[in-house]
Every structure is written in structure tokens, then in C-alpha cells.
Amino acid sequence: MKLLLVLPILLPLVTALVMLPFRERSGVQRGLGLGASLVQAVVAVALLSRVYAGGILTLQAGGWAAPFGITLVADLLSAVMVAATALIGLTTSIYSLGSIDRERERFFFHPLMQLLLVGINGAFLTGDLFNLYVWFEVMLISSFVLLALGGTPRQLEGSVKYVTINLLSSAIFLSAVGILYGVAGTLNMADLSARLPMIEQRNLLSVVAVLLLVTFGVKAAIFPLFFWLPASYHTPPVAVSAIFAGLLTKVGVYAIMRVFTTVFTGPESEAIFRILLWIAPLTMVVGVLGAAAQYDLRKLLSFHIVSQIGYMLFAIAIQSPLAIAGGLFYIVHNIIAKTSLFYISGIVRHKTGAFQLKKIGGLYSTEPLLAALFLVSALALAGIPPLSGFWAKLMVIRAGLESEHYFVTAAALVVSLLTLFSMTKIWNEAFWKDDPGVIKVTDEAHGNGRTALLYLPVVMLCGVIIFFGLSFEPVYELSARAAGQLLDVESYRNAVLGGGL
Amino acid sequence: MTFLLALITGLFYAAGIYLLLRRSLVKVIFGIMFLGHAANMLIFSTGRLTKGAPAFVPEGAQALVEPFADPLPQALILTAIVIGFGLQAFAIVLFRRSYEELGTDDVDAMRTTDRIEQVGGGES
């Protein structure tokens, strides 16, 4: 049963390695990628149900007991994130079958996608700060190559910005880990949570906390550190920017959630939450205002990623069980809605030949299904009932009111309105207004069979959005239990340290 | 010895940050390298510094005998160095390729992805 814990990491890794000899045979690579993603989804569901039923799962690699060896831990938070990753991995591997060109496939697009999933799943499952660093790097190097793959000037320029800021944040992360080891003498998260309250050098711990916030903040694109995101996410092919948009920033949010709830529990966390209460509304507002100025579909959506991160930070900063549950639900909902919107932008580009809103129009009459799918995703993002975003937002805002953070809650409500406005802008420009007839370069190379491959993932994700919206009860149950487990550091510690082997 | 190491670590950080703030991509990559080494040196110095006392358990003893240097930070650095080399090698190739494609290594000239709207361009 412990195997279940390594499979989310091992499976994509092995798949990637098996794919490598088949460079010239893209058919084999595609089949392997799709098959592995399907198995991955099954594994993730099994892991989630197992953790839901039996509590926190731990695995000590090589049989080395907890603080000394490498620990893998899956509590409900990790399991939910792994499940979301598997869903996005599955849909993206379907989507990439219909949209990635042969040349990129020859240069190992599919293995890189699997390696990206290795890094993301590793980051979710690790129980050790240094391993978190390592998984971050695995994730980053795959994302660097995916971003630059194809080598158009715009891609390269976006990559330069993305790579530089991420290498800088890695150096900061490494420094923070070094200082923390010097102060506490351990890097195991459970062990740290037990030892940190006894440490006397509080000022050093504050330094570490802020350094970690900066590192994860860069990854999560929080307010002053987000500028790389809209500069790079719109340059690669849609399949790549969709998986980036869905998952990469959320790994940063997950790290913030994990480190400042499980590892730091004392005054350092309090200080970080006070900072987050300022950063959260700024992130929301700046993101949505940045989006308002954009007319490039993917850049507009990129700014919305930033804006939505603000809600998650707000939820983390409140720290009540309801807020954490809402934040977790929000993360999952956002992963799904955001990825779906990026897929839709790819279909729009496929049908009309452009991402610029000014150049496209009239899609409502020619593509009614696409219009419907866009409405579902966009209204979910804006938080219109009965879609998933409404419940997520409701939980976060209710928690905000209960904890009397009226200013931030007001900002969250106003930003919701602006998000709705922004989505209406896309609707008006791309779907409602008459086709300006500027360009019509529909790629004839893509047949109808491949268009179906583009639609299928969006239909799947919209189905999940509607399911979440309509059957709120079990989803709430799950996120509430995950939040309870996350806030109960004692049981996490016991599961990791007490179990021995 | 500790003082020297602290000085070098500080110099590495200073040089790294200074170079990162320059406009040339070549200097940026050197800055990243310096920062990586600075972080490694920092971890190295947290593991206590000893001279001529390897971290081996002597014959007959059950545990390490003081004074010894903590071997774990050195293992961490080893991993970090390998990862750092990989990333830096990739960054060098990427920066070279972008210099060739974009015709400039001036970071300030790389602004096309930040513009609000390109009326003409904007291909996938």
C-alpha cells in the first residue's frame, strides 16, 4: 500500500525514460503519454480515497527513520493536489495530441511533460524542505525547456525572464534552507515543527520565514513578484501555457500553505500572515487591473492567474478552518477553470488564427459549443452560482467576514466584479461582436479529428466545474477535513515521526 | 578560517546581486553562478568547520566523537552543486540562443513580451 505514495512520482518518471528511445516515432510517445496519464489518474484517485479513509500516509525511503531519511507524506491536502495534477496531466496529454506539432514532439515534448509532472507531484508529496527544493528544480528545469521548446524569438525572450527570476529564487530558497539547517539542525518538516518553538534565535527564524515567503512568492506570482508571469506565459504553445497556468503557480501557493501552517507555527507565521493580508488584496487588484488593459487573450488570462492567487493568499492568511477549506477548494477550482480557459484560447486561435481580441469575433454563431464552454469556465472563474467558483469564493469571503477582515473582503468582492467585467470583455469581443474579418488563416493541416481532441479536455474540465458546483456537499466535506488535518500539526508530526518505518 | 569563509560568502552574494542587476545577459548568468555558490558556501559554513577531523565513527565507539563537522550540509551542497550546474548550463545555452535570435544581449531591449498589444505580430 505504501507503493501508492511513490507511484505519482515514479510512474511519470518511468514513462519519460521509456519514451526517450522513440524520438522519431511520435505515435509511440503519444500512446505512452496518454496511457501513463490515465493510470496516473487512477493512482491519484486511489491515493486520495486511501488517505481519506485511513489518515496520513508516510513512506520512509530506504527504511531510514524519519528525521534522518527522505520522507514522503500524503495528507489530504497533498492527495487532493496530486489528484488535481493528475486531472490536468490527463487533459493536457489529450489536448497536446491535437495541438503539438511534430517538430516539438521530436524534441521530446511528451517526456518533458511527464518530467514536469514528476516535479510537481514530488513537491506535493515531500516531507522535507531540502527535497522540496530538489523537486522545485526538477519542475523548473522541465518547465524551462517546455517554455523554450520551439525557439521562436518571443518564446526565447519570455524564457530569459522566466529562467532568470526562477534561478534567483532558487538561490534564495537554498540560502534559506542553509540558514534554517544551521539554526534547527533538521530539515524534516515534521521534525522542524517540533523543534522550532524551542529555538532561541528568533530573529534568524524570521529571516528564514521571509526568505521562504519571497521564494514561494516568486513561484506563486504574488504581488510585487509576479511580473515574470504575464511576460512569459503567453509565448509557448497553448498546451504548455495551459498546464503552467493551471499548476505551476499553485505549487508555490501549496508551499506557502504547507510551510507557514505545518513548519512554522509560532510568531513567525503570525507575522507572515499579517504581511499576506496586505499582499493578498494588492495581488487581486493589480492582477485584475493588469488584465483590464490587455487585448491579447492569453495575456489577459495570465493577469487573471495573478489576481486569483490573491484569494488563495487571503484564505491562507486568515487561517481559520473554514478559510483553509475554502482556500483549498479555491486552488482546485482555479486549477481547473484556468486550464480550461487556456485550452479555449487555443481553440479560438485554431479557429480564427489569432489571440488578439480585436481581430476575432462572431464565434457565438460559428462555434456555439465553444461559446457555451467558455461561459461555464469564465463564469466559474468570476464566481457565479451554481458553478464551482461561487462556492469557493463564498467560503473564502465568509471566512473573511467571520474573522473581521472587512477591508480585504471588500477588495475581494470588488475584484470579483472586475473579473466578471473582464470575462464579459472577452465574451463581447470574441464571441458576440461581428467578425471583423481581418484574418482567416485557419490551419488546414488540422483535420476535424484533431479538433475533437481539443474539445474533449475542455468538456471534461467543464463537467468537473459543473459537478463541483452542483454537488457542493461532498466537496465541502473533503476540503473541511483536509483543512482540519492541515491545522492539526500534532497528528502530522505523529504520522511522520512516530510511525518509525 | 570562519571569518575568511564569512567574508567570501558575503562577497559572493554581493558580486552575484551586483552582476544580476547589470543589463548584459552574460553578466546575469555570472550573477546567477555567484549567487548559487554563495548559497552553497552558506550551507557549508552552517555545518561547523573542523580541521583534520573526518566524520567517521572511530573503532570501538558507538557514535561520532567531538569535534566533527556535520556531514549532512556537505551532502546537501553536493546535490545543490549538481542541480546548479545543470540549470546554469541550460541557462547559458538559452541565453546564447536568445542572443542569436533576438540580436541583442541587452536585457532592456527585450520588451516585446511585456507590451500591452502588438497590432502586427502575436503569432503563437
XYZ file of C-alpha atoms in Angstrom:
625
model
C 0.000 0.000 0.000
C 2.946 2.305 0.612
C 3.700 1.961 -3.070
C 0.716 4.210 -3.716
C 2.732 7.066 -2.286
C 5.672 6.742 -4.688
C 3.652 5.913 -7.789
C 2.650 9.513 -8.603
C 6.376 10.307 -8.815
C 7.662 7.030 -10.205
C 5.075 6.497 -12.905
C 5.701 9.669 -14.954
C 9.442 9.278 -14.407
C 9.494 5.757 -15.805
C 7.189 6.807 -18.643
C 9.526 9.635 -19.574
C 12.518 7.292 -19.609
C 10.687 4.682 -21.693
C 9.715 7.379 -24.202
C 13.259 8.553 -24.823
C 14.312 5.928 -27.438
C 11.198 6.639 -29.525
C 12.286 10.054 -30.705
C 11.285 9.524 -34.330
C 8.105 7.611 -33.555
C 5.751 10.170 -32.139
C 2.861 7.700 -32.262
C 4.508 5.556 -29.588
C 5.255 8.635 -27.452
C 1.656 9.819 -27.687
C 0.270 6.416 -26.774
C 2.618 6.098 -23.817
C 1.846 9.616 -22.625
C -1.895 9.099 -22.789
C -1.704 5.668 -21.152
C 0.518 6.919 -18.335
C -1.801 9.857 -17.687
C -4.780 7.537 -17.459
C -3.002 5.236 -14.999
C -1.854 8.323 -13.108
C -5.453 9.451 -12.707
C -6.403 6.047 -11.298
C -3.429 6.122 -8.909
C -4.307 9.622 -7.737
C -7.906 8.678 -7.031
C -6.749 5.560 -5.176
C -4.309 7.636 -3.122
C -6.977 10.201 -2.314
C -9.533 7.620 -1.217
C -6.904 5.767 0.792
C -5.813 8.931 2.626
C -9.446 9.949 3.100
C -10.273 6.618 4.685
C -7.079 5.816 6.549
C -5.448 9.090 7.521
C -1.973 10.386 6.726
C 0.246 8.045 4.717
C 4.015 8.196 5.134
C 6.892 6.431 3.480
C 10.482 6.480 4.702
C 12.682 5.965 1.670
C 15.253 3.210 2.088
C 13.996 2.415 5.574
C 15.814 5.346 7.196
C 13.694 6.555 10.109
C 12.018 9.915 9.893
C 14.243 12.870 10.685
C 17.274 11.301 9.023
C 15.978 9.810 5.801
C 13.883 11.064 2.939
C 10.238 11.126 3.878
C 7.236 11.135 1.581
C 3.997 12.229 3.218
C 0.481 12.345 1.837
C -2.125 14.073 3.930
C -5.434 15.116 2.399
C -4.026 18.426 1.166
C -1.228 16.670 -0.742
C -3.555 13.957 -2.014
C -6.059 16.494 -3.319
C -3.301 18.420 -5.074
C -1.926 15.210 -6.613
C -5.415 14.345 -7.823
C -5.809 17.791 -9.399
C -2.388 17.395 -11.035
C -3.415 14.031 -12.458
C -6.590 15.536 -13.903
C -4.708 18.388 -15.563
C -1.992 15.973 -16.738
C -4.635 13.782 -18.351
C -6.477 16.599 -20.093
C -3.244 18.218 -21.245
C -1.949 14.988 -22.722
C -5.196 14.686 -24.698
C -5.026 18.336 -25.716
C -1.401 18.111 -26.801
C -2.276 15.232 -29.142
C -4.345 17.664 -31.155
C -2.197 20.758 -30.906
C 1.526 20.000 -30.619
C 3.416 19.985 -33.900
C 5.650 17.110 -34.998
C 8.832 19.098 -34.613
C 8.209 19.709 -30.894
C 7.302 16.059 -30.432
C 10.625 15.081 -31.982
C 12.372 17.263 -29.431
C 10.889 15.340 -26.525
C 7.768 17.312 -25.768
C 5.965 14.329 -24.246
C 8.807 13.131 -21.957
C 9.280 16.705 -20.739
C 5.611 16.943 -19.880
C 5.913 13.754 -17.817
C 9.032 15.087 -16.060
C 7.147 18.273 -15.223
C 4.523 16.095 -13.523
C 7.299 14.261 -11.632
C 8.487 17.560 -10.183
C 5.006 18.810 -9.308
C 3.923 15.566 -7.649
C 7.241 15.356 -5.816
C 6.773 18.861 -4.440
C 3.312 17.939 -3.175
C 4.374 14.690 -1.542
C 7.731 15.504 0.028
C 8.052 15.866 3.773
C 11.395 17.596 3.767
C 12.404 21.166 2.905
C 15.568 20.280 1.024
C 13.663 17.749 -1.052
C 11.113 20.434 -1.738
C 13.989 22.443 -3.216
C 15.059 19.466 -5.331
C 11.521 18.829 -6.623
C 11.156 22.511 -7.397
C 14.280 22.280 -9.523
C 13.024 19.170 -11.325
C 9.818 21.015 -12.062
C 11.660 24.177 -13.095
C 14.140 22.627 -15.496
C 11.301 20.785 -17.280
C 9.267 23.973 -17.435
C 12.279 25.937 -18.744
C 12.713 23.522 -21.625
C 8.980 23.315 -22.344
C 8.788 27.097 -22.410
C 11.740 27.495 -24.787
C 10.967 24.444 -26.937
C 10.423 25.610 -30.491
C 12.746 28.575 -30.116
C 10.680 31.402 -31.595
C 12.091 34.817 -30.611
C 9.111 35.589 -28.364
C 9.435 32.269 -26.594
C 13.142 32.830 -26.020
C 12.529 36.279 -24.663
C 9.839 35.011 -22.320
C 12.137 32.183 -21.241
C 15.008 34.539 -20.415
C 12.792 36.404 -17.959
C 11.257 33.258 -16.526
C 14.581 31.426 -16.142
C 16.411 34.352 -14.563
C 13.804 35.094 -11.909
C 13.429 31.423 -11.063
C 17.169 30.824 -10.746
C 17.344 33.837 -8.449
C 14.535 32.494 -6.311
C 16.225 29.080 -6.188
C 19.363 30.696 -4.802
C 17.261 32.458 -2.170
C 15.499 29.196 -1.299
C 18.824 27.416 -0.923
C 20.148 30.163 1.355
C 17.018 29.963 3.485
C 17.342 26.192 3.766
C 21.003 26.609 4.748
C 20.250 29.107 7.494
C 17.343 27.010 8.753
C 19.542 23.930 8.969
C 22.158 25.940 10.814
C 19.560 27.111 13.337
C 17.441 23.985 13.784
C 19.702 21.115 12.750
C 16.992 19.363 10.748
C 15.058 19.897 7.545
C 12.283 17.361 8.009
C 9.086 19.386 8.158
C 7.514 17.395 10.984
C 10.723 17.478 12.990
C 11.098 21.207 12.334
C 7.593 21.891 13.582
C 8.512 20.180 16.851
C 11.857 21.920 17.253
C 11.212 25.452 16.064
C 9.233 26.595 19.138
C 12.269 25.794 21.307
C 14.775 27.751 19.224
C 16.094 30.895 20.835
C 17.422 32.680 17.753
C 14.010 34.026 16.782
C 15.447 36.773 14.595
C 17.168 34.224 12.353
C 13.905 32.302 12.075
C 12.125 35.476 10.980
C 14.782 35.949 8.300
C 14.223 32.389 7.112
C 10.437 32.853 7.098
C 10.666 35.978 4.950
C 13.216 34.410 2.581
C 10.897 31.435 2.119
C 7.941 33.747 1.537
C 9.933 35.531 -1.192
C 10.904 32.235 -2.848
C 7.439 30.745 -2.839
C 6.028 34.156 -3.670
C 8.052 34.250 -6.883
C 6.726 30.804 -7.803
C 3.171 31.724 -6.857
C 3.339 35.158 -8.540
C 2.252 37.220 -5.527
C 2.011 40.986 -5.722
C 5.428 42.531 -6.126
C 6.957 39.382 -7.622
C 4.518 38.471 -10.399
C 5.886 40.440 -13.372
C 7.563 37.437 -14.989
C 4.274 35.605 -15.386
C 2.425 37.771 -17.899
C 5.756 38.242 -19.690
C 6.264 34.566 -20.382
C 3.056 32.508 -20.132
C 1.602 33.672 -23.436
C 4.616 32.717 -25.551
C 4.710 28.870 -25.711
C 2.117 26.612 -27.400
C -1.281 26.577 -25.690
C -0.917 23.090 -24.195
C 2.218 24.261 -22.361
C 0.849 27.570 -21.141
C -2.326 25.824 -20.001
C -0.524 23.354 -17.762
C 1.736 26.154 -16.477
C -1.263 28.357 -15.767
C -3.092 25.570 -14.014
C -0.387 24.037 -11.899
C 2.917 25.885 -11.512
C 1.755 28.895 -9.535
C -0.350 26.640 -7.315
C 2.745 24.694 -6.309
C 4.003 27.968 -4.866
C 0.702 28.546 -3.065
C 0.789 24.996 -1.747
C 4.326 25.571 -0.436
C 3.249 28.770 1.346
C 0.291 26.915 2.855
C 2.381 23.959 3.963
C 5.390 25.822 5.334
C 3.548 28.522 7.241
C 0.963 26.163 8.681
C 2.894 22.981 9.357
C 6.527 24.033 9.722
C 6.327 27.496 11.248
C 3.612 27.637 13.845
C 4.758 30.411 16.136
C 5.117 34.195 15.906
C 6.904 33.942 12.534
C 3.763 32.595 10.883
C 1.689 35.319 12.518
C 3.986 37.958 11.042
C 3.866 36.328 7.615
C 0.061 36.252 7.725
C -0.009 39.933 8.590
C 2.161 40.574 5.525
C -0.086 38.338 3.419
C -3.154 40.313 4.467
C -1.609 43.297 2.690
C -0.218 41.353 -0.219
C -3.467 39.479 -0.924
C -5.652 42.479 -1.847
C -2.779 44.081 -3.769
C -2.300 40.864 -5.758
C -6.017 40.685 -6.525
C -6.335 44.315 -7.589
C -3.104 44.614 -9.573
C -3.820 41.379 -11.424
C -7.322 42.302 -12.435
C -6.369 45.857 -13.426
C -3.473 44.490 -15.481
C -5.951 42.229 -17.232
C -8.257 45.144 -17.971
C -5.593 46.754 -20.146
C -4.920 43.667 -22.246
C -6.427 42.677 -25.570
C -4.332 39.582 -26.149
C -6.421 36.654 -24.964
C -3.653 34.697 -23.263
C -2.052 37.775 -21.668
C -5.415 38.748 -20.266
C -5.835 35.290 -18.785
C -2.271 35.393 -17.439
C -3.030 38.516 -15.447
C -6.100 36.768 -14.078
C -3.887 33.995 -12.690
C -2.142 36.667 -10.604
C -5.433 38.132 -9.477
C -6.823 34.761 -8.378
C -3.686 33.969 -6.374
C -4.726 36.839 -4.119
C -7.841 34.967 -2.955
C -5.767 31.928 -2.016
C -3.303 34.097 -0.085
C -6.216 35.735 1.718
C -7.536 32.313 2.710
C -4.105 31.249 3.961
C -3.699 34.455 5.933
C -6.984 34.039 7.818
C -6.060 30.503 8.990
C -9.478 29.573 10.335
C -10.594 26.045 9.392
C -13.273 27.454 7.102
C -10.733 29.716 5.385
C -8.256 26.916 4.779
C -11.020 24.679 3.458
C -12.176 27.488 1.198
C -8.616 28.184 0.094
C -8.040 24.557 -0.823
C -11.319 24.384 -2.713
C -10.355 27.643 -4.411
C -6.985 26.255 -5.508
C -8.572 23.153 -7.045
C -11.357 25.125 -8.689
C -8.869 27.623 -10.050
C -6.562 24.931 -11.444
C -9.497 23.507 -13.397
C -11.168 26.736 -14.541
C -7.904 28.406 -15.527
C -6.621 25.448 -17.527
C -9.983 25.191 -19.266
C -9.855 28.881 -20.239
C -6.367 28.494 -21.684
C -7.498 25.455 -23.688
C -10.378 27.555 -25.009
C -7.961 30.308 -26.027
C -6.125 27.645 -28.041
C -9.324 26.580 -29.788
C -10.120 30.217 -30.550
C -6.707 30.596 -32.087
C -7.180 27.352 -34.000
C -10.480 28.543 -35.444
C -9.620 32.161 -36.171
C -5.848 32.317 -36.379
C -5.388 34.990 -33.716
C -5.213 35.621 -29.990
C -5.941 39.345 -30.374
C -9.488 40.115 -29.301
C -9.684 42.969 -31.807
C -9.083 40.617 -34.701
C -11.603 37.967 -33.827
C -15.349 37.926 -33.387
C -18.587 36.221 -34.219
C -17.598 32.927 -32.639
C -21.010 32.674 -30.990
C -22.696 31.923 -34.301
C -19.972 29.699 -35.761
C -18.948 27.818 -32.612
C -21.897 27.601 -30.202
C -20.363 24.733 -28.222
C -17.172 26.709 -27.652
C -19.232 29.693 -26.529
C -21.087 27.542 -24.015
C -17.874 26.034 -22.666
C -16.303 29.469 -22.384
C -19.302 30.748 -20.458
C -19.090 27.863 -17.990
C -15.362 28.377 -17.344
C -15.484 32.164 -17.306
C -18.490 32.408 -15.016
C -16.920 29.823 -12.711
C -13.782 31.977 -12.556
C -15.830 35.074 -11.793
C -17.782 33.174 -9.120
C -21.321 32.984 -10.473
C -23.592 30.346 -8.911
C -24.108 27.446 -9.317
C -20.563 26.864 -10.626
C -17.564 25.789 -8.568
C -16.091 29.289 -8.236
C -19.141 30.555 -6.396
C -18.798 28.116 -3.517
C -15.046 28.614 -3.302
C -15.417 32.365 -3.201
C -18.325 32.155 -0.772
C -16.272 30.117 1.685
C -13.294 32.478 1.500
C -15.422 35.609 1.823
C -17.496 34.162 4.660
C -14.275 33.278 6.483
C -13.050 36.832 5.835
C -16.198 38.296 7.360
C -16.097 35.942 10.334
C -12.516 36.933 11.099
C -13.465 40.614 10.600
C -11.039 41.412 7.805
C -13.596 43.710 6.215
C -11.169 45.683 4.066
C -9.689 42.655 2.317
C -13.120 41.059 1.979
C -14.429 44.207 0.317
C -11.458 44.164 -2.037
C -12.189 40.526 -2.856
C -15.804 41.351 -3.711
C -14.872 44.324 -5.888
C -12.241 42.257 -7.689
C -14.863 39.574 -8.359
C -16.936 42.207 -10.084
C -13.952 43.357 -12.130
C -13.207 39.732 -13.060
C -16.749 39.391 -14.304
C -16.313 42.596 -16.286
C -13.108 41.280 -17.771
C -14.697 37.978 -18.763
C -17.582 39.916 -20.321
C -14.998 41.788 -22.352
C -13.699 38.519 -23.808
C -17.261 37.379 -24.415
C -18.189 40.613 -26.207
C -15.042 40.790 -28.276
C -14.500 37.174 -29.234
C -17.980 35.698 -29.286
C -20.617 38.409 -29.550
C -19.416 41.183 -31.853
C -19.380 40.707 -35.627
C -16.361 39.068 -37.168
C -14.036 41.925 -38.181
C -12.738 39.712 -40.976
C -9.127 40.790 -40.524
C -7.541 37.381 -40.934
C -8.715 33.946 -41.800
C -5.763 31.614 -41.662
C -7.414 28.526 -40.283
C -4.781 25.856 -40.328
C -5.883 23.324 -42.898
C -3.318 20.869 -41.578
C -5.537 20.245 -38.566
C -8.354 17.932 -39.577
C -11.670 17.531 -37.825
C -10.459 14.539 -35.839
C -7.885 16.708 -34.150
C -10.403 19.413 -33.319
C -12.294 16.838 -31.304
C -9.100 16.255 -29.311
C -9.061 19.955 -28.480
C -12.687 19.982 -27.390
C -12.649 16.819 -25.291
C -10.398 18.145 -22.469
C -12.434 21.348 -22.204
C -15.656 19.346 -21.993
C -14.101 17.170 -19.269
C -12.971 20.163 -17.219
C -16.279 21.988 -17.616
C -18.005 18.805 -16.488
C -15.894 18.844 -13.318
C -16.679 22.540 -12.761
C -20.420 21.879 -13.011
C -20.128 18.762 -10.861
C -18.322 20.735 -8.139
C -20.937 23.444 -8.371
C -23.953 21.157 -8.127
C -22.713 18.627 -5.590
C -21.186 21.018 -3.143
C -21.780 18.886 -0.075
C -19.151 16.103 -0.568
C -16.591 18.596 -1.888
C -17.086 20.782 1.161
C -16.774 17.722 3.376
C -13.466 16.802 1.744
C -11.951 20.285 1.925
C -13.120 20.768 5.509
C -11.457 17.528 6.527
C -8.295 18.471 4.624
C -8.229 21.815 6.415
C -8.766 20.159 9.783
C -5.910 17.794 9.074
C -3.619 20.609 7.933
C -4.261 22.649 11.069
C -3.740 19.625 13.303
C 0.057 19.690 13.183
C 0.295 17.217 16.041
C -1.168 14.347 14.050
C 1.038 15.190 11.057
C 4.068 15.056 13.332
C 2.978 11.758 14.855
C 2.336 10.219 11.456
C 5.799 11.177 10.212
C 7.938 10.730 13.304
C 6.006 8.239 15.371
C 5.471 5.571 12.761
C 9.147 4.649 12.570
C 9.455 2.581 9.430
C 39.050 30.456 8.974
C 35.415 31.129 9.876
C 35.989 34.834 9.368
C 37.516 34.227 5.936
C 34.627 31.993 4.916
C 32.084 34.557 6.079
C 33.895 37.251 4.118
C 33.968 35.139 0.947
C 30.308 34.199 1.280
C 29.363 37.834 1.686
C 31.500 38.835 -1.296
C 29.859 36.135 -3.424
C 26.390 37.387 -2.520
C 27.398 40.982 -3.212
C 29.022 40.119 -6.543
C 26.069 37.934 -7.549
C 23.467 40.588 -6.840
C 25.578 43.312 -8.467
C 26.032 41.259 -11.647
C 22.354 40.261 -11.766
C 21.419 43.914 -11.860
C 23.536 44.565 -14.958
C 21.881 44.717 -18.332
C 24.039 42.228 -20.198
C 22.891 38.597 -20.277
C 26.484 37.383 -19.847
C 26.739 39.292 -16.589
C 23.355 37.986 -15.490
C 24.498 34.385 -15.885
C 27.670 35.133 -13.915
C 25.494 36.710 -11.262
C 23.365 33.580 -11.009
C 26.506 31.452 -10.675
C 27.904 33.644 -7.912
C 24.605 33.543 -6.036
C 24.477 29.762 -6.286
C 27.993 29.446 -4.920
C 27.230 31.939 -2.174
C 24.285 29.806 -1.052
C 26.472 26.696 -1.122
C 29.142 28.391 0.980
C 26.483 29.497 3.437
C 25.252 25.933 3.893
C 28.839 24.711 4.137
C 29.580 27.067 6.991
C 26.437 26.066 8.915
C 27.756 22.520 9.297
C 30.521 23.567 11.672
C 34.125 23.799 10.459
C 36.771 21.411 11.708
C 40.257 20.687 10.528
C 41.620 17.178 10.145
C 38.631 15.524 11.834
C 36.732 13.418 9.309
C 33.192 12.426 10.211
C 33.967 8.757 10.806
C 32.966 6.758 13.851
C 36.256 5.652 15.448
C 36.838 1.978 16.155
C 35.149 0.801 19.329
C 32.899 3.869 19.625
C 29.144 3.902 19.060
C 28.827 7.460 17.802
C 30.903 10.268 16.377
C 33.398 11.829 18.745
C 33.575 15.603 19.093
C 34.778 17.663 17.335
C 33.381 16.707 13.975
C 31.899 18.571 11.038
C 28.289 17.752 10.252
C 28.373 15.723 7.030
C 24.750 16.403 6.076
C 25.229 20.003 4.846
C 28.022 18.734 2.627
C 25.665 16.170 1.149
C 23.138 18.954 0.605
C 25.743 21.099 -1.143
C 26.729 18.200 -3.352
C 23.137 17.916 -4.536
C 22.792 21.671 -4.865
C 26.014 21.939 -6.903
C 24.867 19.267 -9.345
C 21.451 20.884 -9.751
C 23.070 24.301 -10.033
C 25.448 23.153 -12.760
C 22.593 21.652 -14.742
C 20.484 24.779 -14.529
C 23.397 27.086 -15.280
C 24.405 25.034 -18.315
C 20.844 25.257 -19.582
C 20.729 28.986 -18.892
C 23.972 29.561 -20.828
C 22.605 27.721 -23.865
C 19.296 29.555 -23.610
C 20.942 32.971 -23.281
C 23.213 32.248 -26.238
C 20.278 31.134 -28.351
C 18.290 34.234 -27.435
C 21.292 36.415 -28.254
C 21.373 34.827 -31.700
C 17.627 35.043 -32.261
C 16.959 38.456 -30.798
C 20.235 40.036 -31.913
C 20.912 41.639 -28.560
C 22.127 40.695 -25.131
C 20.786 43.861 -23.539
C 18.034 42.946 -21.109
C 16.455 46.381 -21.515
C 15.914 45.717 -25.214
C 13.832 42.614 -24.521
C 10.449 44.213 -24.189
C 8.205 42.649 -26.810
C 6.540 40.182 -24.436
C 5.761 42.970 -21.968
C 3.986 45.285 -24.395
C 0.266 45.645 -23.976
C -0.670 44.860 -27.545
C 1.163 44.089 -30.730
C -1.055 45.013 -33.615
C 1.020 43.304 -36.250
C 2.699 40.391 -34.512
C 1.487 37.986 -31.890
C 1.768 34.647 -33.616
C 1.510 31.638 -31.385
